[in-house]
XYZ file of C-alpha atoms in Angstrom:
277
model
C -3.158 8.901 -25.625
C -4.075 8.662 -21.940
C -4.654 12.006 -20.288
C -2.021 12.760 -17.661
C -3.401 13.381 -14.165
C -2.790 16.855 -12.738
C -3.318 16.969 -8.955
C -3.466 20.764 -8.559
C -6.828 21.799 -7.149
C -8.096 18.218 -7.187
C -8.959 15.906 -4.294
C -6.962 12.856 -3.203
C -8.001 10.382 -0.493
C -5.242 8.481 1.338
C -5.646 5.683 3.867
C -2.843 4.840 6.252
C -1.822 8.494 6.007
C -0.478 8.742 9.545
C 3.005 7.421 8.764
C 5.324 5.887 6.207
C 4.347 5.952 2.562
C 0.931 7.424 3.341
C 2.345 10.435 5.154
C 4.926 10.924 2.402
C 2.231 10.776 -0.274
C 0.258 13.430 1.635
C 3.294 15.775 1.684
C 4.083 15.209 -1.991
C 0.478 15.679 -3.058
C 0.196 18.863 -0.929
C 3.267 20.200 -2.697
C 1.440 19.555 -5.981
C -1.543 21.592 -4.785
C -3.919 18.713 -4.128
C -6.694 18.899 -1.563
C -6.504 15.977 0.846
C -8.781 13.710 2.806
C -6.461 11.790 5.110
C -7.487 8.651 6.967
C -5.744 6.535 9.587
C -6.720 4.504 12.616
C -4.099 6.399 14.681
C -5.466 9.910 15.277
C -2.305 11.242 16.911
C -0.136 10.304 13.967
C -2.708 11.701 11.569
C -2.830 15.043 13.414
C 0.966 15.413 13.141
C 0.844 14.815 9.389
C -1.988 17.303 8.903
C -0.314 19.981 11.049
C 2.774 19.792 8.850
C 0.699 20.561 5.770
C -1.056 23.664 7.111
C 1.304 26.054 5.344
C 0.044 24.816 1.969
C -2.909 26.642 0.428
C -4.984 23.526 0.199
C -7.910 21.933 2.042
C -6.902 19.098 4.357
C -9.365 17.040 6.354
C -8.531 14.206 8.720
C -10.652 11.157 9.485
C -10.221 8.306 11.955
C -11.074 5.218 9.935
C -10.579 1.521 10.468
C -10.548 0.033 6.956
C -11.631 -3.296 8.436
C -14.955 -1.655 9.409
C -17.437 -1.340 6.521
C -19.661 1.121 8.395
C -16.777 3.449 9.137
C -15.765 3.398 5.469
C -19.328 4.178 4.364
C -19.466 7.119 6.767
C -16.023 8.263 5.589
C -17.162 8.393 1.935
C -20.229 10.431 2.857
C -18.126 12.870 4.833
C -15.600 13.269 2.027
C -18.398 13.893 -0.493
C -19.862 16.587 1.782
C -16.490 18.276 2.437
C -14.684 17.778 -0.869
C -17.128 16.690 -3.550
C -15.671 14.538 -6.344
C -12.575 12.406 -5.713
C -9.839 12.403 -8.322
C -7.449 9.937 -6.727
C -7.938 7.224 -4.106
C -4.764 5.797 -2.521
C -5.579 2.501 -0.781
C -2.382 2.456 1.234
C -3.344 1.246 4.723
C -1.808 -2.073 5.650
C -0.441 -4.242 8.448
C 2.086 -7.076 8.712
C 2.092 -10.417 10.472
C 5.220 -12.431 11.184
C 5.563 -16.183 11.495
C 5.143 -19.311 9.405
C 1.634 -20.554 8.649
C 1.644 -23.177 11.426
C 2.441 -20.473 14.003
C -0.128 -17.886 12.827
C -3.581 -18.136 14.419
C -6.765 -18.120 12.374
C -7.792 -14.834 14.038
C -4.526 -13.100 13.150
C -4.615 -14.398 9.593
C -8.167 -13.104 9.100
C -7.240 -9.816 10.822
C -4.583 -9.161 8.208
C -6.743 -10.188 5.217
C -9.581 -8.001 6.525
C -7.339 -4.916 6.516
C -4.921 -5.530 3.629
C -7.404 -6.963 1.125
C -10.978 -6.369 2.142
C -10.074 -2.836 3.219
C -9.060 -2.152 -0.382
C -12.265 -3.706 -1.736
C -14.494 -1.838 0.692
C -12.784 1.515 0.087
C -13.022 1.034 -3.686
C -16.691 0.174 -3.551
C -17.486 3.157 -1.305
C -15.489 5.720 -3.300
C -16.085 4.659 -6.915
C -19.275 6.806 -7.116
C -17.290 9.877 -6.044
C -14.591 9.066 -8.572
C -17.234 8.716 -11.294
C -18.182 12.343 -10.545
C -14.670 13.469 -11.560
C -13.657 14.200 -15.154
C -10.550 12.025 -14.657
C -9.703 9.815 -11.687
C -7.194 7.199 -10.646
C -7.580 4.327 -8.236
C -4.239 3.494 -6.618
C -3.974 0.217 -4.761
C -0.793 -0.523 -2.811
C 0.169 -4.199 -3.089
C 3.796 -5.150 -2.441
C 6.684 -6.908 -4.083
C 5.279 -9.753 -1.957
C 2.282 -9.592 -4.254
C 4.669 -10.803 -7.000
C 6.972 -13.098 -5.055
C 5.927 -15.099 -2.032
C 8.578 -15.661 0.631
C 8.303 -18.211 3.415
C 6.986 -16.661 6.606
C 4.581 -14.367 4.677
C 1.595 -16.605 3.969
C -0.988 -14.115 5.195
C 0.716 -10.995 3.856
C 1.434 -12.452 0.401
C -2.084 -13.888 0.197
C -3.532 -10.405 0.742
C -1.090 -8.626 -1.561
C -1.542 -11.143 -4.393
C -5.319 -10.643 -3.947
C -4.913 -6.856 -4.210
C -2.967 -7.362 -7.442
C -5.633 -9.668 -8.922
C -8.495 -7.442 -7.849
C -6.797 -4.351 -9.284
C -6.008 -5.965 -12.600
C -9.513 -7.328 -13.113
C -11.048 -3.975 -12.121
C -8.689 -2.174 -14.481
C -10.074 -4.280 -17.352
C -13.660 -3.640 -16.255
C -13.045 0.131 -16.164
C -11.293 0.268 -19.523
C -12.759 3.052 -21.638
C -14.021 5.007 -18.634
C -12.552 8.091 -16.970
C -11.199 5.966 -14.095
C -7.809 4.303 -14.335
C -6.198 1.799 -11.996
C -2.595 1.696 -10.794
C -1.182 -1.151 -8.684
C 1.859 -0.267 -6.566
C 4.493 -2.871 -5.652
C 6.976 -1.382 -3.140
C 10.134 -3.159 -2.191
C 11.948 -2.345 1.037
C 10.659 1.046 2.180
C 11.665 2.316 5.620
C 8.244 2.471 7.269
C 6.833 1.366 10.618
C 5.172 -1.757 9.168
C 7.795 -4.200 10.483
C 7.982 -2.421 13.864
C 4.168 -2.515 14.205
C 3.770 -6.059 12.883
C 2.011 -8.708 14.922
C 4.289 -11.603 15.920
C 3.608 -15.187 17.129
C 3.240 -15.444 20.880
C 5.963 -18.085 20.988
C 8.543 -16.068 19.066
C 11.889 -16.228 20.871
C 14.198 -13.297 21.526
C 16.709 -14.729 19.040
C 14.031 -14.940 16.354
C 12.870 -11.400 17.068
C 16.426 -10.125 16.867
C 16.914 -11.839 13.487
C 13.650 -10.322 12.177
C 14.636 -6.820 13.269
C 18.067 -7.247 11.680
C 16.546 -8.331 8.377
C 14.046 -5.455 8.466
C 16.811 -2.939 9.159
C 18.857 -4.242 6.247
C 15.981 -4.595 3.809
C 13.697 -1.642 4.553
C 15.965 1.171 3.441
C 14.275 3.457 0.887
C 13.065 6.722 2.496
C 9.253 7.104 2.222
C 9.502 10.477 0.407
C 11.540 8.853 -2.346
C 8.987 6.058 -2.623
C 6.130 8.577 -2.731
C 7.741 10.444 -5.655
C 8.173 7.235 -7.617
C 4.564 6.341 -6.962
C 3.188 9.735 -7.906
C 5.191 9.952 -11.120
C 3.642 6.641 -12.138
C 0.124 7.688 -11.070
C 0.427 11.035 -12.911
C 1.199 9.056 -16.076
C -1.659 6.685 -15.141
C 0.550 3.649 -15.427
C -1.104 0.319 -14.583
C 1.808 -0.927 -12.464
C 4.579 0.815 -10.503
C 7.524 -1.024 -9.018
C 9.192 0.906 -6.191
C 12.868 0.340 -5.585
C 15.709 -1.534 -7.227
C 14.902 -4.617 -5.130
C 11.326 -4.637 -6.403
C 12.506 -4.438 -10.024
C 15.078 -7.192 -9.475
C 12.637 -9.559 -7.802
C 9.936 -8.905 -10.423
C 12.378 -9.765 -13.208
C 13.566 -12.844 -11.301
C 10.000 -14.070 -10.850
C 9.250 -13.532 -14.532
C 12.316 -15.486 -15.672
C 12.191 -18.123 -12.883
C 8.526 -18.258 -11.779
C 9.175 -21.164 -9.373
C 12.936 -21.321 -8.973
C 13.292 -17.701 -7.818
C 12.884 -18.880 -4.274
C 16.130 -20.842 -4.453
C 18.020 -17.678 -5.301
C 16.363 -15.765 -2.469
C 17.187 -18.515 0.070
C 20.856 -18.402 -0.895
C 20.969 -14.638 -0.521
C 19.240 -14.762 2.881
C 21.648 -17.496 4.029
C 24.656 -15.394 3.041
C 23.210 -12.386 4.890
C 22.599 -14.396 8.053
C 26.167 -15.726 7.916
C 27.633 -12.202 7.889
């Protein structure tokens, strides 16, 4: 039987901890008594999250880190080792979004997203595996997306990265089988975070298109981040290999399993009905 992960007194590292799911994970882990190393590229957001956790009797350190920068990640791992020692959980949560169909997305923007959403996960994993190997039990938690299971139009870059995270995580899970390190892949559905608000958009996007995108985001991104964080942590504590977050994620995963190609026809019809309302 797999040993359940107890966070009390142990160290968790979270990227993208300045808002959304990352901030909610930090709060939920603090409530469980975990020591935290929080990373984000936005120092002001990160400081607010850390300040809110000061009442907990835990150690919290904050680190400005761009997960697209290999040198920054290397320095981050060294700092965490010096300040915390072994790492018991690594949450590769940082991510960005990019709107627009493939023909409207520039090469630079496509590579920008892949560099953060996929290579950031790979770099963080490579840098922190030695610290996780120092722990008696550890869990690597990589945040993919429901768009790492289904691939909607207009999400070529995002789905490419999230499918890659899924494949990387599954292969690594098999490589680490029999060791003290487990791997959990997270597939959130519509969680109410800043990712859509902060997303890059094509330079030629019209006001009408932008309005439609915002309307769809408002209707689809509804789950509160604290609820998502609890679902994630319950799965990680049980060391499950995959966690689907939200009813929409479960529905789409089942739909893709039953109709691996035709699922898109059902999604198009649903989107068309929503736009007609």
